[in-house]
Structures are given as C-alpha cells and as structure tokens.
PDB file of C-alpha atoms in Angstrom:
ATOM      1  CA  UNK A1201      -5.387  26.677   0.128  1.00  0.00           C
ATOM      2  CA  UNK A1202      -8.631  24.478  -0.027  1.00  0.00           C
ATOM      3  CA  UNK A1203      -9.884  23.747  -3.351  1.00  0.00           C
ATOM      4  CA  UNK A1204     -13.161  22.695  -4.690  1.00  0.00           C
ATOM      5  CA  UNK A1205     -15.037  20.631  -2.018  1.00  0.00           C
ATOM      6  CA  UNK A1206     -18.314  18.758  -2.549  1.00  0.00           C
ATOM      7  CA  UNK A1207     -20.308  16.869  -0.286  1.00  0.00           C
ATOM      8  CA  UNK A1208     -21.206  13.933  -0.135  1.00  0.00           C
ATOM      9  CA  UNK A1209     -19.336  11.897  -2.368  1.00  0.00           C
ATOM     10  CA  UNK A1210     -21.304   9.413  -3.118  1.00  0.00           C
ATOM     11  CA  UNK A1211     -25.055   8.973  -2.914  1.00  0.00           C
ATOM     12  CA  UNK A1212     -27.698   6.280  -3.529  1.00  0.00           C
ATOM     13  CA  UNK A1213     -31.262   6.967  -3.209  1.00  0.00           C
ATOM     14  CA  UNK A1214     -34.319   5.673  -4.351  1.00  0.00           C
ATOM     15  CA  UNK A1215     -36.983   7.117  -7.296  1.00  0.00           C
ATOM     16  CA  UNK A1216     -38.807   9.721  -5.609  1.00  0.00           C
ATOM     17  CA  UNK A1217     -36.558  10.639  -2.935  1.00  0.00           C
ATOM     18  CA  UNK A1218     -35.002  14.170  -2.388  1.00  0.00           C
ATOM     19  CA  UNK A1219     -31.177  14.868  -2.776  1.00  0.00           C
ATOM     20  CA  UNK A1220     -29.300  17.651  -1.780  1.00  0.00           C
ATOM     21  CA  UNK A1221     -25.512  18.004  -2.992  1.00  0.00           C
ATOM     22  CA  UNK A1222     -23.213  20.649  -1.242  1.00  0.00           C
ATOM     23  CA  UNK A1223     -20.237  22.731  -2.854  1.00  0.00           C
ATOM     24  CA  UNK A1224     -18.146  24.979  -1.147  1.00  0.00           C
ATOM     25  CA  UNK A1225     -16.233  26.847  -3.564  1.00  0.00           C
ATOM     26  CA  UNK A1226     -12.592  28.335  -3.568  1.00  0.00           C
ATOM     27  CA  UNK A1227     -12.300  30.851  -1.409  1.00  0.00           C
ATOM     28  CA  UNK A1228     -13.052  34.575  -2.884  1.00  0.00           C
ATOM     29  CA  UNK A1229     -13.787  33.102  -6.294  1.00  0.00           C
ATOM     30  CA  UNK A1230     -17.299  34.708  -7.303  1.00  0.00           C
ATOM     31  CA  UNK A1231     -18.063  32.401 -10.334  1.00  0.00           C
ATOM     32  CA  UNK A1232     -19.812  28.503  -9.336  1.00  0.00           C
ATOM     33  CA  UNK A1233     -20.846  26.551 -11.626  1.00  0.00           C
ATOM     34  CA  UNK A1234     -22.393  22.997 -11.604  1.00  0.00           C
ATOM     35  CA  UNK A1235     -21.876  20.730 -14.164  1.00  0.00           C
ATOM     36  CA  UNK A1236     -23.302  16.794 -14.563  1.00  0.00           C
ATOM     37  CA  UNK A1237     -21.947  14.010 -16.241  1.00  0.00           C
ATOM     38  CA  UNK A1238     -24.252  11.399 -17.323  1.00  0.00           C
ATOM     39  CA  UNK A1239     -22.306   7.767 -17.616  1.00  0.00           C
ATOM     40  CA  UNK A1240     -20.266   7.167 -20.970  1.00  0.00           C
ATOM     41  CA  UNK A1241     -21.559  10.410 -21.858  1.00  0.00           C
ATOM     42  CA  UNK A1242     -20.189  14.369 -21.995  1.00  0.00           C
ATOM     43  CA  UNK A1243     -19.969  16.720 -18.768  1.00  0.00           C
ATOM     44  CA  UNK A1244     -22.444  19.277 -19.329  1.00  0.00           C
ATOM     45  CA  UNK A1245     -23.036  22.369 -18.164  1.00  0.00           C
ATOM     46  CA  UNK A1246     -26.051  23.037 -15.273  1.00  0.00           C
ATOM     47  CA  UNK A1247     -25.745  26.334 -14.688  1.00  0.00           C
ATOM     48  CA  UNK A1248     -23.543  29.203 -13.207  1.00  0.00           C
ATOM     49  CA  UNK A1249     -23.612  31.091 -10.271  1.00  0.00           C
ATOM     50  CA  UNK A1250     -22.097  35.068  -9.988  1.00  0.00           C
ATOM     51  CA  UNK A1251     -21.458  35.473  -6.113  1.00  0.00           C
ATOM     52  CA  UNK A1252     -25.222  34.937  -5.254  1.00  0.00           C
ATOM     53  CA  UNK A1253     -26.852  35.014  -8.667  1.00  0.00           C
ATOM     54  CA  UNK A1254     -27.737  32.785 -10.848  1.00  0.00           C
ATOM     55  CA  UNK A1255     -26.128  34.405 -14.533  1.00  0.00           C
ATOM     56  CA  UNK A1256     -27.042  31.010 -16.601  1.00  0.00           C
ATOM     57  CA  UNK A1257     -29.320  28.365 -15.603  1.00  0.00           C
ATOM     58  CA  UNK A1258     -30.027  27.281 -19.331  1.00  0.00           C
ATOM     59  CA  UNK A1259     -28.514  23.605 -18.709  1.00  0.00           C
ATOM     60  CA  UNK A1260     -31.069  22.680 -15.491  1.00  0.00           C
ATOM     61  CA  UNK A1261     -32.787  19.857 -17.140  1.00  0.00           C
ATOM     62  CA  UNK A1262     -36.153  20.654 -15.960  1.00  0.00           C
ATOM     63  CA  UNK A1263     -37.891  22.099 -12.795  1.00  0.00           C
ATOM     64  CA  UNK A1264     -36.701  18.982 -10.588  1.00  0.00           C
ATOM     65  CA  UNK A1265     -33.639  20.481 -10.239  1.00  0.00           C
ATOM     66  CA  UNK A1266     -32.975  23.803  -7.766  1.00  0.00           C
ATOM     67  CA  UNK A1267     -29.908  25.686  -7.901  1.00  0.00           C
ATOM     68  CA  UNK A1268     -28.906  28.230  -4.604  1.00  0.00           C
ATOM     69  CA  UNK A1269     -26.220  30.030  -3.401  1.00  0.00           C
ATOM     70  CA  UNK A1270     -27.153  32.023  -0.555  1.00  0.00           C
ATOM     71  CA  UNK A1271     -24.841  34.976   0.662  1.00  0.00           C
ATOM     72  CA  UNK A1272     -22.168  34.265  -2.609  1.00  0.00           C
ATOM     73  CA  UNK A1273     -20.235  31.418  -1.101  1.00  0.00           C
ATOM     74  CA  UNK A1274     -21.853  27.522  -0.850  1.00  0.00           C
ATOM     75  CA  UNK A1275     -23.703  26.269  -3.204  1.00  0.00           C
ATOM     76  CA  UNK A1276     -26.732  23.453  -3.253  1.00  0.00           C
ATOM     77  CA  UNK A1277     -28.257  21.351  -5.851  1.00  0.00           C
ATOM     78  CA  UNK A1278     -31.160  19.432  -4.410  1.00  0.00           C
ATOM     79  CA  UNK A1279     -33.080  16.886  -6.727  1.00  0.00           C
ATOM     80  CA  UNK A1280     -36.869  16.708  -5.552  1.00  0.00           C
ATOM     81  CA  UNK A1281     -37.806  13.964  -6.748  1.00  0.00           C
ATOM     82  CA  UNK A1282     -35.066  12.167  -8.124  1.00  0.00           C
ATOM     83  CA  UNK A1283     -35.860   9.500 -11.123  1.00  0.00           C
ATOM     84  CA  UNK A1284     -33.612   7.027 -12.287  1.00  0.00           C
ATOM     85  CA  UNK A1285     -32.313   9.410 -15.306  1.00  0.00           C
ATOM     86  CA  UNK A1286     -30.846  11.638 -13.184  1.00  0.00           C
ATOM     87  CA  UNK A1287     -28.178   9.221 -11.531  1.00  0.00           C
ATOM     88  CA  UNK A1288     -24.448  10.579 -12.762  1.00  0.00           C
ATOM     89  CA  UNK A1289     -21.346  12.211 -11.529  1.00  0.00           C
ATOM     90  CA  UNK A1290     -22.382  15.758 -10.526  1.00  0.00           C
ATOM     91  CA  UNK A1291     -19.534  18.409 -10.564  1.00  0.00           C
ATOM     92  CA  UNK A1292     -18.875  21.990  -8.919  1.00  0.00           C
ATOM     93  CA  UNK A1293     -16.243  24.264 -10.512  1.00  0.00           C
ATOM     94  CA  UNK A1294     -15.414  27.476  -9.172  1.00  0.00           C
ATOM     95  CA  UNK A1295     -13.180  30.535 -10.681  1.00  0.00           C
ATOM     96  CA  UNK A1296     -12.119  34.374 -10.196  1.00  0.00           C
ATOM     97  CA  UNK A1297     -11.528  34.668 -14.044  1.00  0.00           C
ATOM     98  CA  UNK A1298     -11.506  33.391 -17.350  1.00  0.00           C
ATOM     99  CA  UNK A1299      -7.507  31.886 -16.647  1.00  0.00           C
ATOM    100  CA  UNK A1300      -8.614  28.825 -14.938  1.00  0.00           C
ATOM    101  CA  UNK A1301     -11.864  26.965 -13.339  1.00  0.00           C
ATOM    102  CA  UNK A1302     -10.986  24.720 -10.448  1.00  0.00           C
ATOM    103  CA  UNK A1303     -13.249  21.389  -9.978  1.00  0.00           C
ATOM    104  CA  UNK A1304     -14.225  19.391  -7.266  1.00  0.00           C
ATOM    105  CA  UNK A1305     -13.994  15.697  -7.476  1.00  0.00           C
ATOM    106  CA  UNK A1306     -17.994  14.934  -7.964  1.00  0.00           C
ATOM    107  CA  UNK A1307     -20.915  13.159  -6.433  1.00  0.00           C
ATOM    108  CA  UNK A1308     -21.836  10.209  -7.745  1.00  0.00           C
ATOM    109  CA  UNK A1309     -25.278   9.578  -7.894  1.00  0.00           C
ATOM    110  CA  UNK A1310     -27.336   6.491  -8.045  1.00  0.00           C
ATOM    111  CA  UNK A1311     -30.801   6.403  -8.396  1.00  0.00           C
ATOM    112  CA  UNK A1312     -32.569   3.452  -8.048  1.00  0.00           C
TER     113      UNK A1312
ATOM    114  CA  UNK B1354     -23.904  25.882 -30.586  1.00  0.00           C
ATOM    115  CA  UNK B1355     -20.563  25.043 -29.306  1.00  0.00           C
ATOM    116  CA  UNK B1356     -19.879  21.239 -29.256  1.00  0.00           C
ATOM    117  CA  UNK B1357     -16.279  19.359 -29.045  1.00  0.00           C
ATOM    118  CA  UNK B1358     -15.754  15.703 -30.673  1.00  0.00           C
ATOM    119  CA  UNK B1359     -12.881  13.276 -29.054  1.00  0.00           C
ATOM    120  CA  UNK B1360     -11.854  10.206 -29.280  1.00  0.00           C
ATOM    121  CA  UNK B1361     -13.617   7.966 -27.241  1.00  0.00           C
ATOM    122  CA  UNK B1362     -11.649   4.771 -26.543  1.00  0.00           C
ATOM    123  CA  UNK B1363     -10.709   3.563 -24.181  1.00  0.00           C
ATOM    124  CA  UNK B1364      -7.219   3.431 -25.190  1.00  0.00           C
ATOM    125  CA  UNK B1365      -4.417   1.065 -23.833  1.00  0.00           C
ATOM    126  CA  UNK B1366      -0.940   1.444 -23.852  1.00  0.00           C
ATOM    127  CA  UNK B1367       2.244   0.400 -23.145  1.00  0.00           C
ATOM    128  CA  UNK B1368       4.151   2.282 -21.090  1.00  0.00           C
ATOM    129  CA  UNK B1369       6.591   4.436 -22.872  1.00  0.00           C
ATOM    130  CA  UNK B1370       4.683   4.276 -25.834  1.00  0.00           C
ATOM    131  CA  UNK B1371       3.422   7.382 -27.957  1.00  0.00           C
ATOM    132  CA  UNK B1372       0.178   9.140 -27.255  1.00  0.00           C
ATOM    133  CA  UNK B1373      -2.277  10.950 -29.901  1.00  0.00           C
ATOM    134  CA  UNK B1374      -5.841  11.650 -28.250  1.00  0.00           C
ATOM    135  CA  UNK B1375      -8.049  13.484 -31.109  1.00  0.00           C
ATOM    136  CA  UNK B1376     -10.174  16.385 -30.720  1.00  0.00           C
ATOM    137  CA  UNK B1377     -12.030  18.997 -32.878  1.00  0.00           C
ATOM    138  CA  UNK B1378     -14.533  21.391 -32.448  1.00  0.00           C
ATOM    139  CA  UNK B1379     -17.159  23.638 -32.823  1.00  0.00           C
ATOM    140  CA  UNK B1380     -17.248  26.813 -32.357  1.00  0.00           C
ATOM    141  CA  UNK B1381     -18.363  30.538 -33.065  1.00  0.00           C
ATOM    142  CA  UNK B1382     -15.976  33.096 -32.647  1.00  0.00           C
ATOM    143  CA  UNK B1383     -12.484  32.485 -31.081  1.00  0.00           C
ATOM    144  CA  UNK B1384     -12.914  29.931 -28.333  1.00  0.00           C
ATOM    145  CA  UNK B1385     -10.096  29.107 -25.576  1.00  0.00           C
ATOM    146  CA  UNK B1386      -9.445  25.424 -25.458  1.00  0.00           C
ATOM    147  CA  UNK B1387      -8.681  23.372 -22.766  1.00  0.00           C
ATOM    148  CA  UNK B1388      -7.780  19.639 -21.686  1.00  0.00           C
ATOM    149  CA  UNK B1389      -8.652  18.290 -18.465  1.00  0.00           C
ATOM    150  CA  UNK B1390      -7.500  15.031 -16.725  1.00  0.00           C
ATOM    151  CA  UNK B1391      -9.366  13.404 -13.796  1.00  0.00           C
ATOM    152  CA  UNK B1392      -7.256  10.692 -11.901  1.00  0.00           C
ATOM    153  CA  UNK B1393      -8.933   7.674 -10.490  1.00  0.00           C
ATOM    154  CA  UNK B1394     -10.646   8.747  -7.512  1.00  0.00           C
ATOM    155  CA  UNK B1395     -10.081  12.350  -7.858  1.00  0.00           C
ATOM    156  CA  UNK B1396     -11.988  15.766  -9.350  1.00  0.00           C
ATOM    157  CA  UNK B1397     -10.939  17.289 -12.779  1.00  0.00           C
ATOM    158  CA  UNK B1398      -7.318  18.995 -12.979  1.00  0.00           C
ATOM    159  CA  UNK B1399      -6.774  21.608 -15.836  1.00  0.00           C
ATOM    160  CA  UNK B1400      -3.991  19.650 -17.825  1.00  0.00           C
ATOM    161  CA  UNK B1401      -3.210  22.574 -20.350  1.00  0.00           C
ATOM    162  CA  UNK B1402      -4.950  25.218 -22.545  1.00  0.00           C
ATOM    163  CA  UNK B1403      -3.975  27.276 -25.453  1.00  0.00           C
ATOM    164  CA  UNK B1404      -6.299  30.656 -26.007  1.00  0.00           C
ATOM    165  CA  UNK B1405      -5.495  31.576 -29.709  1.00  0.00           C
ATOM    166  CA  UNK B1406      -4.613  30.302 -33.164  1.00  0.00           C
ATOM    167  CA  UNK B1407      -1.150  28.352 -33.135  1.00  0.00           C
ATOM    168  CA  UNK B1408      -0.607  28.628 -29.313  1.00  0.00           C
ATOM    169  CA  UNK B1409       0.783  25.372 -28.226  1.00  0.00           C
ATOM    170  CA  UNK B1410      -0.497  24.213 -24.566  1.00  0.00           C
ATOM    171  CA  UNK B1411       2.106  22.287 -22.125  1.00  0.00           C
ATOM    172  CA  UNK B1412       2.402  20.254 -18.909  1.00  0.00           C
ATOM    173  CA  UNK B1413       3.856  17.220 -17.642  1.00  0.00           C
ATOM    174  CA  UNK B1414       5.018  16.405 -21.606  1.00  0.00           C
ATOM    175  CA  UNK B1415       1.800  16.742 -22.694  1.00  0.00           C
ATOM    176  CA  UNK B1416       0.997  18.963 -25.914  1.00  0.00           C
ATOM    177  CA  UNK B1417      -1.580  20.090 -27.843  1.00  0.00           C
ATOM    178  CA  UNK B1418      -1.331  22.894 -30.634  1.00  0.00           C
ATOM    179  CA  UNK B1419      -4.606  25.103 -31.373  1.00  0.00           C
ATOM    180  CA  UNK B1420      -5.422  24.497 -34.942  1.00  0.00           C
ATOM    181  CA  UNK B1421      -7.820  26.774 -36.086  1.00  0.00           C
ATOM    182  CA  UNK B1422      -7.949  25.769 -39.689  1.00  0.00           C
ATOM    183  CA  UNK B1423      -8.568  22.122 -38.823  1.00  0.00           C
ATOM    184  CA  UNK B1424     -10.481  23.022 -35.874  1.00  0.00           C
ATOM    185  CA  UNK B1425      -8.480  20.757 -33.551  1.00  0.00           C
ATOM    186  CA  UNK B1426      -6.851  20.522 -30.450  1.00  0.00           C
ATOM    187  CA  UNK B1427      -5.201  17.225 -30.257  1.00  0.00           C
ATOM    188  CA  UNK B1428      -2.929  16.121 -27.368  1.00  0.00           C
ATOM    189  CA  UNK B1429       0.271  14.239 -27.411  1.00  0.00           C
ATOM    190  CA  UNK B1430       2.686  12.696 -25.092  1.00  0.00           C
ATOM    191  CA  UNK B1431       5.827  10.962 -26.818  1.00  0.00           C
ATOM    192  CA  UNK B1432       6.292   8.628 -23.832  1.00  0.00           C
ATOM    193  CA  UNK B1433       3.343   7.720 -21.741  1.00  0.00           C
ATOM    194  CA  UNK B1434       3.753   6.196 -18.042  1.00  0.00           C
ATOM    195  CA  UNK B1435       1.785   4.263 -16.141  1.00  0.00           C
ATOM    196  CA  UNK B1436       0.641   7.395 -13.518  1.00  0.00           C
ATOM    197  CA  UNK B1437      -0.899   8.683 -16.865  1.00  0.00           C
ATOM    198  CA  UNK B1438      -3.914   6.706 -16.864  1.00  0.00           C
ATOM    199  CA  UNK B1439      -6.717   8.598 -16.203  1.00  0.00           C
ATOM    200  CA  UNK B1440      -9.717  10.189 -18.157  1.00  0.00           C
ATOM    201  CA  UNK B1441      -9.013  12.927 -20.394  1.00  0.00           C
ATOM    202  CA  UNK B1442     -11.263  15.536 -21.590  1.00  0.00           C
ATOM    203  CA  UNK B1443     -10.974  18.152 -24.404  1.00  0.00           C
ATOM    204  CA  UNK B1444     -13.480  21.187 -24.006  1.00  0.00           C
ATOM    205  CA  UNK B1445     -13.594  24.670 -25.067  1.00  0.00           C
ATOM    206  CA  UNK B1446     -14.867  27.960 -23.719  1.00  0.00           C
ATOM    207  CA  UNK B1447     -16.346  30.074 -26.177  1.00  0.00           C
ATOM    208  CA  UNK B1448     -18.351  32.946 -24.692  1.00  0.00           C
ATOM    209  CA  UNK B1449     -17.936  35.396 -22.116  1.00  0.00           C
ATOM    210  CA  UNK B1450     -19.171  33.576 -18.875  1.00  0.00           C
ATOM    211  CA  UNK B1451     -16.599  31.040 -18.750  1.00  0.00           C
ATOM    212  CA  UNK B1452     -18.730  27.943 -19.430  1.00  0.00           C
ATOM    213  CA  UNK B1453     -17.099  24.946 -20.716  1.00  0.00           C
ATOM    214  CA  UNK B1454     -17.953  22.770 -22.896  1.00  0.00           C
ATOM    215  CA  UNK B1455     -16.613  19.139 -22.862  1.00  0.00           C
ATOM    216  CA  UNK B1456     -16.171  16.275 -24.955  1.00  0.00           C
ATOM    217  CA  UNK B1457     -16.934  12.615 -23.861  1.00  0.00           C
ATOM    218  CA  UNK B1458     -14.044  12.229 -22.346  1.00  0.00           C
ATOM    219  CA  UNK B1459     -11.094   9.484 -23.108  1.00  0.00           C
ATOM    220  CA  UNK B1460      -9.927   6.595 -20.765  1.00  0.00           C
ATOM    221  CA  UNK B1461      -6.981   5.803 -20.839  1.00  0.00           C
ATOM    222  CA  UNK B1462      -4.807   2.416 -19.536  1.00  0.00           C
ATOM    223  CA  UNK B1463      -0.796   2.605 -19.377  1.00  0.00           C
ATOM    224  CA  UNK B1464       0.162  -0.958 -18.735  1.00  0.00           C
ATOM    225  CA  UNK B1465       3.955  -1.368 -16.979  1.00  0.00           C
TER     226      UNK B1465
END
C-alpha cells in the first residue's frame, strides 16, 4: 500500500514567486492535514482537511497561504507570494482515526 | 494551549550506549502521546504512543512510560545502534480532531 506522497521534494524559489506543494494522501483515509516545520524549530500544525473540508485552518499563518482539497483525496498548498520566512520543511499527514497519522517525507522549501 | 518541551541536543553517542531523551508537556484534559522518528532522508514514522496514565509505549527497544503526575513522556533505549540516528520528536494529541502537537525535535548521532 502507498503511503503519504508529496510532491516535489524539494523547492527553491525566489521572494515573490508562487509555490504550489502536492499531497496525495493514503488511500480511503478522510483526515489531511498539513503541517510546517520552520528550521531548528517545532512542526506545527497548518491546518486539517475532513474528506473535502477544511475542519481547522487556525495554524495558516496568514492569507498567503491557500489550503484545497478538491473531491476528498489530493491536497495543495500554494504560497502566493512566497517571502523568505516561509522557507521550511512542509509536511502532509493523513489518517482514518485517532490510532495513527501517517506522514509524508516533506518539501523543503527555500526561499530566497 | 497544548505545548510539549524536549530535549533539544543534538545528542551523540556511542553505540551501545544508554539513551534518555526528555519530554514533558502541556496539556488540558487527557492527551495521547506520541514519539515520532524521521530517518535521514525520509518522512516521519510513528515510533510508539501510550494513550493513558501509566501505559508504557514500545518498539524497536524503545520505551517511554506516560507519566501523568510529572507530565512526561520520556524515551529510553538501553543500547543504542548506529541505524538509530535520526530526529526524534515527542508530541501529543489532545483534542478531538487528531492534531498533533510536536516538540522541537532531538538529533541524534550513534557513532560505531
């Protein structure tokens, strides 16, 4: 079974640009979340995703950031525009339940 | 709101050698807690979790014991190997959409 994938892996763009990070979740699992972790720092939570709606958004940093999920299954994240503050290792998780939420292995991204 | 506190490092040590990574938290309610690992060059894994008072999470000789009077979840490994070194992260899950919430996360080097 595929787990978490996220696309691209890495990605270096420069102030001002517009990024757009893919996630395709597990298969069947309703809940996606995004989460960011700034360097040195704690992985935080973005927001979270049931099938196609969005249940918690309360961790989007500001209004730079756009969360969708269209039809319940892969998620985007695009940055528009990026600034330098928002470079980091950006995660998807996915899960069914409350047992056990499955991440991807993160974009890195660089803003310069 | 809900916050976790680790030990930041990094930590190096010898292979075979004991491990104690530190974590407490904060919490209302009854959170589950959780450590994750994330291997050089790959997403987070769930490592082990323990979901009530005095439960004692396992995996690949790693422990950690849910502490609710100290407010702790440390984890342990009596003998550490080199395919150990990685990032670990303590977090906690304390409402009732599944968001985590992480620590800063814990490198650490097993040297042959």
């Amino acid at each position: 079974e595929a787990g978490v994938t996220q696309f691209p892996s890495h990605s270096v763009i420069e102030k001002g640009q517009t990024v757009t990070l893919r996630c395709d979740p597990i298969s069947g699992h309703d809940n996606l979340y995004w989460y960011r972790r700034v360097m040195g720092k704690e992985i935080k939570f973005l927001l979270h995703f049931v099938k196609e709606s969005k249940q918690d958004e309360s961790g989007m940093p500001n209004n730079r950031f756009l969360a969708e999920r269209t039809g319940g299954t892969y998620s985007t994240l695009k940055v528009q525009p990026a600034e330098l503050e928002d470079s980091g290792v950006y995660f998807c998780a996915s899960s069914q339940d409350a047992a056990e939420t499955f991440f991807g292995q993160g974009t890195r991204l660089t803003v310069v | 709101g809900d916050s976790v506190t680790q030990m930041e490092g990094p930590v190096t040590l010898s292979e075979e050698a004991f491990l104690t990574i530190n974590c407490t938290y904060t919490a209302t309610g009854y959170p589950s807690l959780f450590w994750y690992v994330q291997y050089p060059g790959e997403g987070l894994q769930l490592l082990l979790k323990a979901t009530k008072a005095d439960d004692k999470g396992s995996n690949k000789g790693f422990e950690a014991t849910y502490r609710k009077e100290t407010t702790s979840f440390h984890l342990e490994k009596g003998s550490v190997q080199v395919s150990d070194s990685a990032v670990y992260f303590c977090a906690l899950n304390g409402g009732s959409n599944y968001k985590l919430t992480f620590g800063k996360g814990t490198l650490l080097t097993v040297n042959p």
